[in-house]
GROMACS .gro file of C-alpha atoms in nm:
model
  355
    1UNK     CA    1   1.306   1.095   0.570
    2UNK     CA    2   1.127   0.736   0.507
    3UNK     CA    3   1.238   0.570   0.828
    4UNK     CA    4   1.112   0.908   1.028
    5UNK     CA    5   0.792   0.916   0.857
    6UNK     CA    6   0.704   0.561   0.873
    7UNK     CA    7   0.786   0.569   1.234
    8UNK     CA    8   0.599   0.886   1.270
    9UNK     CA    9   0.217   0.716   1.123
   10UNK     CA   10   0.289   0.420   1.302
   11UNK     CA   11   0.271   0.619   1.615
   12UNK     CA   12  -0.037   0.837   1.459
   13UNK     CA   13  -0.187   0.438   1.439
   14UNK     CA   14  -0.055   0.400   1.768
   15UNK     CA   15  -0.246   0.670   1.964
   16UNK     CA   16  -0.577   0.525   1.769
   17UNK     CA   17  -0.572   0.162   1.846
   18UNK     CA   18  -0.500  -0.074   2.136
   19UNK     CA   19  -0.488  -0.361   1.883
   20UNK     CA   20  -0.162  -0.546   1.765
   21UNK     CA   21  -0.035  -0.325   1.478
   22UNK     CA   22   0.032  -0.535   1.154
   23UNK     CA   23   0.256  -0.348   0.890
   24UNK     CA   24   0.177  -0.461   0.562
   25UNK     CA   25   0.462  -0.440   0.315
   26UNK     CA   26   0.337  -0.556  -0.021
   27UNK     CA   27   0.389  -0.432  -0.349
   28UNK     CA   28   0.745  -0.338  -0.217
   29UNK     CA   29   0.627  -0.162   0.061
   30UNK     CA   30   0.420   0.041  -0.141
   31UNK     CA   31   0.665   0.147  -0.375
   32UNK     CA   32   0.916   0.254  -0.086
   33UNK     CA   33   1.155  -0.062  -0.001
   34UNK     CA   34   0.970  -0.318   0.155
   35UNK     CA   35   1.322  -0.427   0.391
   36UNK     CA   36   1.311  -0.073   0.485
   37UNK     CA   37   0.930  -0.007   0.542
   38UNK     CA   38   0.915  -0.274   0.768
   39UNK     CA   39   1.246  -0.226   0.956
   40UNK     CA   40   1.118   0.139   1.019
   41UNK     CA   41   0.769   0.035   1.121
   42UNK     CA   42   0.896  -0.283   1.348
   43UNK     CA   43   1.144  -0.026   1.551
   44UNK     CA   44   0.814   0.185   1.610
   45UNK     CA   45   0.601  -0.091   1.736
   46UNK     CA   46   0.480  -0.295   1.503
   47UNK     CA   47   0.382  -0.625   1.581
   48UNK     CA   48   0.372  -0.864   1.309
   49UNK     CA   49   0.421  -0.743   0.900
   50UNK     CA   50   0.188  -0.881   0.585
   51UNK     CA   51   0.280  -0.947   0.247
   52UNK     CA   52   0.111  -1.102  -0.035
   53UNK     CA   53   0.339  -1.432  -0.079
   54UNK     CA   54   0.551  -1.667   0.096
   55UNK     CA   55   0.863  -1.532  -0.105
   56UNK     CA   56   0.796  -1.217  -0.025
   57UNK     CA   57   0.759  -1.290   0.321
   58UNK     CA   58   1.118  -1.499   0.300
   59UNK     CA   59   1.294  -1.206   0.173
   60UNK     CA   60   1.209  -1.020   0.530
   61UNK     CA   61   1.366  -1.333   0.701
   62UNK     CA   62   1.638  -1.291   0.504
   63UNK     CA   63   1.649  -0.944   0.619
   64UNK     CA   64   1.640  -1.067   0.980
   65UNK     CA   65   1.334  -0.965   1.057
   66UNK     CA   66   1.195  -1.191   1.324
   67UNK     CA   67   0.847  -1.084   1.405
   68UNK     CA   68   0.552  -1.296   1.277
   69UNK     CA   69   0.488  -1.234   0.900
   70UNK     CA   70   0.082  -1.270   0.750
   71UNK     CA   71   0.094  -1.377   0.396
   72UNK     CA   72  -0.248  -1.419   0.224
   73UNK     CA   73  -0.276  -1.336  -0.148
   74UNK     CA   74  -0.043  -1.623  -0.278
   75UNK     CA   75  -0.019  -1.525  -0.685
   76UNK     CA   76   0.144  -1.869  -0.698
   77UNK     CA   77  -0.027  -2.114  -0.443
   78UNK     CA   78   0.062  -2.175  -0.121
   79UNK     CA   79   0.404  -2.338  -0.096
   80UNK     CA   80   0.382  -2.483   0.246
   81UNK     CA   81   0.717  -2.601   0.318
   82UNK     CA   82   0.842  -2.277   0.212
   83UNK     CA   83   0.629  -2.153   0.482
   84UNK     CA   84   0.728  -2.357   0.779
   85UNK     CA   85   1.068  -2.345   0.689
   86UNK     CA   86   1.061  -1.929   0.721
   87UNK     CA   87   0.786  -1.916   0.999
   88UNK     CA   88   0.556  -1.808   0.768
   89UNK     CA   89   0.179  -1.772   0.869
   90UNK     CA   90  -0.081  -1.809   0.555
   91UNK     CA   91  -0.414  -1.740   0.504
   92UNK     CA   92  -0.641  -1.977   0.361
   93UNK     CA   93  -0.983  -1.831   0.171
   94UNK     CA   94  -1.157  -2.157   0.020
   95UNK     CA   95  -1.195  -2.490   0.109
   96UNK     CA   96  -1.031  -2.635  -0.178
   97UNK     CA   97  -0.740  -2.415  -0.098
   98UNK     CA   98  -0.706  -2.525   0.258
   99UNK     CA   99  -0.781  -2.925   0.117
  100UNK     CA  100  -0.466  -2.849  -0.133
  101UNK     CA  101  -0.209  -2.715   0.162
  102UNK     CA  102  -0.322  -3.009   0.392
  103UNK     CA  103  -0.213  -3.226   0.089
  104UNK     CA  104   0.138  -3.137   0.073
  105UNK     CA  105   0.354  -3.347   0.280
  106UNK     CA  106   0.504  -3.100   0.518
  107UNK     CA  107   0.563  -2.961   0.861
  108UNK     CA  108   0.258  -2.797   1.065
  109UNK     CA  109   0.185  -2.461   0.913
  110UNK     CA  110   0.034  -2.148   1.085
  111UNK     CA  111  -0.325  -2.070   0.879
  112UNK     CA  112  -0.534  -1.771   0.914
  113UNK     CA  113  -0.886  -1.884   0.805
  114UNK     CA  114  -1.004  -1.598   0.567
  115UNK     CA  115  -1.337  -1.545   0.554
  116UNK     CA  116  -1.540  -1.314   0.309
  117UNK     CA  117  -1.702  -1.067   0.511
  118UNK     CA  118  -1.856  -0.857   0.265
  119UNK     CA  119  -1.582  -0.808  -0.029
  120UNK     CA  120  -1.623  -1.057  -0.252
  121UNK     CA  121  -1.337  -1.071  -0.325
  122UNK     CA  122  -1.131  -1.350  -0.176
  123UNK     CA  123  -1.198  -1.523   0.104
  124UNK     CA  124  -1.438  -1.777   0.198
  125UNK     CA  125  -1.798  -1.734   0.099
  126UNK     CA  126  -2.039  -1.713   0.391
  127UNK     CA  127  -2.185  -2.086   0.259
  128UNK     CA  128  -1.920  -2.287   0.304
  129UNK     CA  129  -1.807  -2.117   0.666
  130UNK     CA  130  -1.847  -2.418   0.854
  131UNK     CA  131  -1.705  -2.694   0.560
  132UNK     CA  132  -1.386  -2.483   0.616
  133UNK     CA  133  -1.402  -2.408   0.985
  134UNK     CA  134  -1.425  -2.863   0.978
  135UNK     CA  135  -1.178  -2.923   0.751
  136UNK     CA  136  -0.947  -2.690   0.998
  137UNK     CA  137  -1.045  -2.882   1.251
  138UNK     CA  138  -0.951  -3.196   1.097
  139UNK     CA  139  -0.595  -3.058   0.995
  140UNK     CA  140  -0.527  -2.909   1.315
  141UNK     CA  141  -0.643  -3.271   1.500
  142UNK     CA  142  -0.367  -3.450   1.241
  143UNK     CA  143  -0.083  -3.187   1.364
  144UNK     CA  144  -0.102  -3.073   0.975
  145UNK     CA  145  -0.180  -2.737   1.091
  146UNK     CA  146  -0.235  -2.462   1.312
  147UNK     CA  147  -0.520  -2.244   1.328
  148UNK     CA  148  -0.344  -1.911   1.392
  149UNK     CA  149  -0.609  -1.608   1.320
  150UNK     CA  150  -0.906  -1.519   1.129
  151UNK     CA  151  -0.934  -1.215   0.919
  152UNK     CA  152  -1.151  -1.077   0.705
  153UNK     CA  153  -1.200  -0.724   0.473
  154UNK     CA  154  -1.399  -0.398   0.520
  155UNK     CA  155  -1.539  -0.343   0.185
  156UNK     CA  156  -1.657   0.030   0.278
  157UNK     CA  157  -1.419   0.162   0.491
  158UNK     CA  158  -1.277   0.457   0.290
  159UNK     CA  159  -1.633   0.586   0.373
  160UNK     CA  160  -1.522   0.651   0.733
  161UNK     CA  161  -1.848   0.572   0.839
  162UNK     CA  162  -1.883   0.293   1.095
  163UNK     CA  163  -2.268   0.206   0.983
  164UNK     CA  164  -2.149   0.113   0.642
  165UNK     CA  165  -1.855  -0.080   0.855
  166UNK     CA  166  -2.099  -0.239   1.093
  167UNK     CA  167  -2.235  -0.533   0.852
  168UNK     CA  168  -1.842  -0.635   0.829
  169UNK     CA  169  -1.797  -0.595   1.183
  170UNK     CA  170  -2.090  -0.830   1.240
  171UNK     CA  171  -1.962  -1.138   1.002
  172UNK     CA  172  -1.611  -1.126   1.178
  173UNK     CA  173  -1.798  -1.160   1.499
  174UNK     CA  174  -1.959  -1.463   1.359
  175UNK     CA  175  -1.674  -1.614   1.203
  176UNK     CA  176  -1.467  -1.566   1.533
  177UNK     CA  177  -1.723  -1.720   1.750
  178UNK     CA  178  -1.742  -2.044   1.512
  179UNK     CA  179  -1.399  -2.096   1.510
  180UNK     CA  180  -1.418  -2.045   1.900
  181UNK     CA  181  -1.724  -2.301   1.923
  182UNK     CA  182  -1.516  -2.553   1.698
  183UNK     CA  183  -1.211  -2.599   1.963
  184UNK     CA  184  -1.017  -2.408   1.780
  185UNK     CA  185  -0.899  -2.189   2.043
  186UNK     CA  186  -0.927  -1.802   2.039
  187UNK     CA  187  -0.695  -1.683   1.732
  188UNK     CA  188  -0.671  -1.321   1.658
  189UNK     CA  189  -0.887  -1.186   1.502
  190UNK     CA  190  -0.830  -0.914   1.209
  191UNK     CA  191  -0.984  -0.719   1.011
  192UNK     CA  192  -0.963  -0.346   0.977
  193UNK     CA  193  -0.645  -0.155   0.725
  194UNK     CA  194  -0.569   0.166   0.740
  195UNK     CA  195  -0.908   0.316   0.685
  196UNK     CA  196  -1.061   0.122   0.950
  197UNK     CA  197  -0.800   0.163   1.168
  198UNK     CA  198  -0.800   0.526   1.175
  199UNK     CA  199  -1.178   0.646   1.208
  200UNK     CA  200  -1.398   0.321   1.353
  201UNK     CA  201  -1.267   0.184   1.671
  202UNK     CA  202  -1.505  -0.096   1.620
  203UNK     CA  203  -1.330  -0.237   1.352
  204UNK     CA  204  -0.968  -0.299   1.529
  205UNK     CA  205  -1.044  -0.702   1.711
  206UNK     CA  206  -0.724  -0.812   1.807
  207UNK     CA  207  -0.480  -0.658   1.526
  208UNK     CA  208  -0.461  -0.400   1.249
  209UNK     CA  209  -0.333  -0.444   0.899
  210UNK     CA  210  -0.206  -0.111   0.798
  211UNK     CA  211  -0.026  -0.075   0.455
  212UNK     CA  212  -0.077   0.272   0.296
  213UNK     CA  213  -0.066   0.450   0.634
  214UNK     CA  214   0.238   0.359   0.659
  215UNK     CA  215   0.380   0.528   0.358
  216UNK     CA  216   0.142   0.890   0.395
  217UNK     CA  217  -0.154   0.780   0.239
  218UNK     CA  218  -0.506   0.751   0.452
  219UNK     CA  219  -0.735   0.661   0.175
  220UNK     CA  220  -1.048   0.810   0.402
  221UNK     CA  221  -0.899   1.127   0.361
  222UNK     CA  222  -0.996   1.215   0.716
  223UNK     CA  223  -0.625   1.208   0.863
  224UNK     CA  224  -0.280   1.408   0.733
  225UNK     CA  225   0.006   1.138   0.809
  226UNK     CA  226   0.312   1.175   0.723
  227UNK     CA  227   0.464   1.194   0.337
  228UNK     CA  228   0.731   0.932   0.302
  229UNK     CA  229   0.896   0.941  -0.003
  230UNK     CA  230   1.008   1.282  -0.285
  231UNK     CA  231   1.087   1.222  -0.615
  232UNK     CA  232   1.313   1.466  -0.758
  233UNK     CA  233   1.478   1.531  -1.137
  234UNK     CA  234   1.769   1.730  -1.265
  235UNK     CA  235   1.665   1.964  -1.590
  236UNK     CA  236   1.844   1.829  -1.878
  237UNK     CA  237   1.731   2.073  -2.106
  238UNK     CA  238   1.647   2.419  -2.151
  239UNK     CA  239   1.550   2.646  -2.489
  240UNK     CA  240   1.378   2.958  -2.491
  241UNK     CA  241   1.043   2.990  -2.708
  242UNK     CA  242   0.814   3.285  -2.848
  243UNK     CA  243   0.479   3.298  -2.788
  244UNK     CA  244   0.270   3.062  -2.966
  245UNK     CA  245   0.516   2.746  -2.926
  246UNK     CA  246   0.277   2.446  -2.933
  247UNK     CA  247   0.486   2.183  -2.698
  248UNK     CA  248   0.499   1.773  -2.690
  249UNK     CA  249   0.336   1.550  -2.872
  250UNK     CA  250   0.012   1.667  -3.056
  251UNK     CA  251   0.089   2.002  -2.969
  252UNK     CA  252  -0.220   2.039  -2.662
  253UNK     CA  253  -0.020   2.296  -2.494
  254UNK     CA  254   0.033   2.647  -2.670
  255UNK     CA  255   0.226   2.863  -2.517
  256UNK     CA  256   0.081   3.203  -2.444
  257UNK     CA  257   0.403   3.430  -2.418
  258UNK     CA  258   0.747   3.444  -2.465
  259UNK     CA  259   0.906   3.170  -2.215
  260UNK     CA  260   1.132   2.923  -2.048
  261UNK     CA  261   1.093   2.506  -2.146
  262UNK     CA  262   1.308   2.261  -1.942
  263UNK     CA  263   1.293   1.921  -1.979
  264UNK     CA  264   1.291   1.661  -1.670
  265UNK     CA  265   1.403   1.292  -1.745
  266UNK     CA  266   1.086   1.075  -1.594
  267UNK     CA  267   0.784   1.025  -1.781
  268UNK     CA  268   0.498   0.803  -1.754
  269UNK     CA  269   0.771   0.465  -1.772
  270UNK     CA  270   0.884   0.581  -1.513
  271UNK     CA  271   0.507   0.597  -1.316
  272UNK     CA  272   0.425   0.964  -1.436
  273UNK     CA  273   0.047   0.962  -1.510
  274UNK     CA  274  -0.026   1.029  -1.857
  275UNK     CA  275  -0.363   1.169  -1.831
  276UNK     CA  276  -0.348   1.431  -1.620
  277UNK     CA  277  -0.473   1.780  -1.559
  278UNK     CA  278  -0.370   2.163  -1.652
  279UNK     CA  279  -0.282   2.196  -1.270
  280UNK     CA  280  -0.003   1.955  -1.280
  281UNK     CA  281   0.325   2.108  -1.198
  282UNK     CA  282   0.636   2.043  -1.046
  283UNK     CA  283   0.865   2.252  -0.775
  284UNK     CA  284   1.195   2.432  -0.867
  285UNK     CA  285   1.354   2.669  -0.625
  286UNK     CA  286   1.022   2.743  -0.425
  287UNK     CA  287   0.819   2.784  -0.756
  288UNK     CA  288   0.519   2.577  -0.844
  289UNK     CA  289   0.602   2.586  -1.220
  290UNK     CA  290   0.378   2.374  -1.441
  291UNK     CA  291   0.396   2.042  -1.717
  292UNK     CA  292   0.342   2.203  -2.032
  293UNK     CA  293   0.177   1.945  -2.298
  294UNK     CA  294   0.117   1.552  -2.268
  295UNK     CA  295   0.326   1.363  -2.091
  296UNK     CA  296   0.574   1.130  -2.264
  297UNK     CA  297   0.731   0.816  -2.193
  298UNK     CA  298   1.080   0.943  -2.082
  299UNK     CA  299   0.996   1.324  -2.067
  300UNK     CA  300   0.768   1.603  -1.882
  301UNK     CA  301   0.826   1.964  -2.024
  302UNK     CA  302   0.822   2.261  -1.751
  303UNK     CA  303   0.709   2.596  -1.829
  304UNK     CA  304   0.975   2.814  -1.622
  305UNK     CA  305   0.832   3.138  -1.723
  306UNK     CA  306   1.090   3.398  -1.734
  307UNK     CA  307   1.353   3.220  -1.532
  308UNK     CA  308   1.588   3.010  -1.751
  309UNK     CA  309   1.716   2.674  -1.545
  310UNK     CA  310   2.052   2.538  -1.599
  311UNK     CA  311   2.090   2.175  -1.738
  312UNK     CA  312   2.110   2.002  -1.400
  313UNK     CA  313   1.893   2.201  -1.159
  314UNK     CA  314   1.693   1.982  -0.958
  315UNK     CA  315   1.286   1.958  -0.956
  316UNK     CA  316   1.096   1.798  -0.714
  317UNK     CA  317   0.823   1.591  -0.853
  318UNK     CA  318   0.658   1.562  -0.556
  319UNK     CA  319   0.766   1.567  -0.195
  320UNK     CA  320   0.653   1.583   0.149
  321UNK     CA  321   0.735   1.976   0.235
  322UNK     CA  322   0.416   2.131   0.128
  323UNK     CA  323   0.363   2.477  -0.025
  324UNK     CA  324   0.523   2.467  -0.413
  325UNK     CA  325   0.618   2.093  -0.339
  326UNK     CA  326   0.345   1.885  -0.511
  327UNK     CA  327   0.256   1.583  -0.336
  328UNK     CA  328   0.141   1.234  -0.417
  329UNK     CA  329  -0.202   1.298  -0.303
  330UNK     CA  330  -0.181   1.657  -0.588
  331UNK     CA  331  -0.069   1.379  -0.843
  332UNK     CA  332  -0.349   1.165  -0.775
  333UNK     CA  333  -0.595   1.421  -0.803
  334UNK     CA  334  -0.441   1.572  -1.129
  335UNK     CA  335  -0.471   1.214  -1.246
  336UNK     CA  336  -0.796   1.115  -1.127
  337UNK     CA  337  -0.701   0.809  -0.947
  338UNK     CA  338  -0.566   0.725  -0.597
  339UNK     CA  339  -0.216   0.825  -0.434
  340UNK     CA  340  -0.140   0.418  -0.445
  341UNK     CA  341  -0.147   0.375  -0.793
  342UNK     CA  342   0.146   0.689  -0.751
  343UNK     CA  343   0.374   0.548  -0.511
  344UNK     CA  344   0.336   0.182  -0.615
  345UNK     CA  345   0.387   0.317  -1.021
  346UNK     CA  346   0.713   0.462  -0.958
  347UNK     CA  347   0.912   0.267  -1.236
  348UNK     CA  348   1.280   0.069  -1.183
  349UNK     CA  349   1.469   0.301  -1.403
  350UNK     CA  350   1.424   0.607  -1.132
  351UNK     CA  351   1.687   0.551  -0.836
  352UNK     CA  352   1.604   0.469  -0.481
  353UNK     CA  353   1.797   0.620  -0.181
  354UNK     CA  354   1.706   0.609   0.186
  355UNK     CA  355   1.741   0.968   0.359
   0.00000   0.00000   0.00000
């Protein structure tokens, strides 16, 4: 199911861009195996993958994955000659970040200058543009490095609005055309993810970075791809209760007839969100059946109804299939937060497997 559905929203990107298609893998690939996510994505056309450090980035290598490979958020620094020696390009988003790689004694490196183009967060302020843009110059002159792209962020994308994309759009065009004016060639330019990518043309340049889309999740809400992942648990425990039964901790659910508790193994350890609403539920055997009471840290309680489950029926958390199946984007909503913070929460005790 993940290969196919990766596969299946990279061609959904695909039929909306003409630009290089970047598969970004961080945070494990967004919860789903980031070996896998990009294996799947690279076999359906993907050009080049993005991750957030150089060790992630030499763990694809290790994989065998030859395309080119974008790191740019570097929680540890930029360790250069870990970069060369995996073929790693990096991103640079300050001055004194670029005037810290050119200090290390190592082979050229491939940068990507990263300019702010209306996030604020990361990247080089609009100020020191041209202090950068020189001091790239200077590196690239002394063989030190290799300006390779330029990139930026669409702070408003999600909006799916290209006139709130359109001030963006306008400070990559800048920041292209002074790298251009300083000699440094024509690098790609990049700056659109998924949102972008799917509803504002004028937002693709020369590549896409697309990271949620690649797992389901269009954070514009404005196009269905493809589910990629189910998470499903056995029952390990079943008791029938009167009416009146308050269940879990603090006792917020009551229950309002004679029924059917099971008990599912995951709770919010295992990236089950603790706040959320009445509406949450989970499928078992075509029934949307729902949590009864809070959510605990190893634990969900089910209200079955009349139908008592064995120990070891399965329930499907959420899924792909639609109709009873819950899916990440229900969770989200019954949690008040984004389908991300879902995927990406799914904890190391619950077991992976690639269908």
């Amino acid at each position: 199911m993940l290969p196919v559905a990766v596969a299946a929203n990279v061609v959904e990107i695909r039929a909306r861009t003409r630009s290089t298609i970047m598969a970004v893998v961080k945070a494990d690939g967004f919860g789903h195996g980031a070996v896998t996510v990009a294996r799947a994505a690279v076999a359906a056309g993907a050009g080049w993958l993005g991750t957030t450090s150089v060790a992630e980035a030499a763990a694809l290598r290790a994989a065998r994955l030859a395309v080119p490979i974008l790191t740019w958020l570097h929680p540890s620094g930029i360790d250069a000659e870990a970069a060369a020696a995996a073929g790693v390009d990096v991103a640079v988003g300050s001055v004194d970040e670029l005037a810290a790689l050119l200090a290390q004694a190592t082979p050229t490196v491939r940068i990507h200058l990263h300019m702010d183009t209306g996030m604020s967060r990361g990247g080089c302020p609009r100020g020191q543009w041209d202090e950068l843009i020189g001091l790239a110059q200077r590196g690239q002159r002394a063989r030190r490095v290799r300006v390779a792209g330029v990139m930026g962020h669409l702070p408003l994308a999600d909006r799916a609005d290209p006139a709130a994309n359109a001030p963006a759009v306008a400070a990559m065009r800048q920041a292209r055309q002074a790298v251009r004016a300083a000699g440094l060639g024509s690098p790609p330019a990049h700056l659109a993810a998924t949102s972008g990518t799917l509803t504002d043309p004028a937002t693709h340049f020369d590549m896409v970075r697309v990271g949620a889309g690649l797992v389901g999740i269009d954070p514009s809400g404005t196009v269905r791809m493809h589910d990629a992942s189910r998470l499903t648990a056995p029952i390990v425990h079943t008791t029938a209760v009167p009416a009146g039964t308050p269940v879990g901790y603090g006792g917020t659910y009551v229950t309002d007839r004679a029924t059917h508790l099971s008990v599912l193994p995951v709770g919010y350890a295992d990236g089950i969100p603790r706040e959320c609403s009445p509406q949450a539920g989970v499928a078992i055997r075509g029934r949307r059946l729902p949590v009864a009471g809070r959510v605990s840290m190893d634990q969900i309680v089910i209200d079955t109804g009349a139908e008592s489950f064995p120990a070891g029926t399965s329930a499907t958390v959420f899924g792909p299939d639609g109709g009873a199946t819950p899916t990440v984007h229900d969770w989200a909503r019954w949690a008040g937060t984004i389908p991300h913070t879902i995927v990406t929460g799914i904890g190391p005790r619950v077991k992976r497997s690639i269908a």
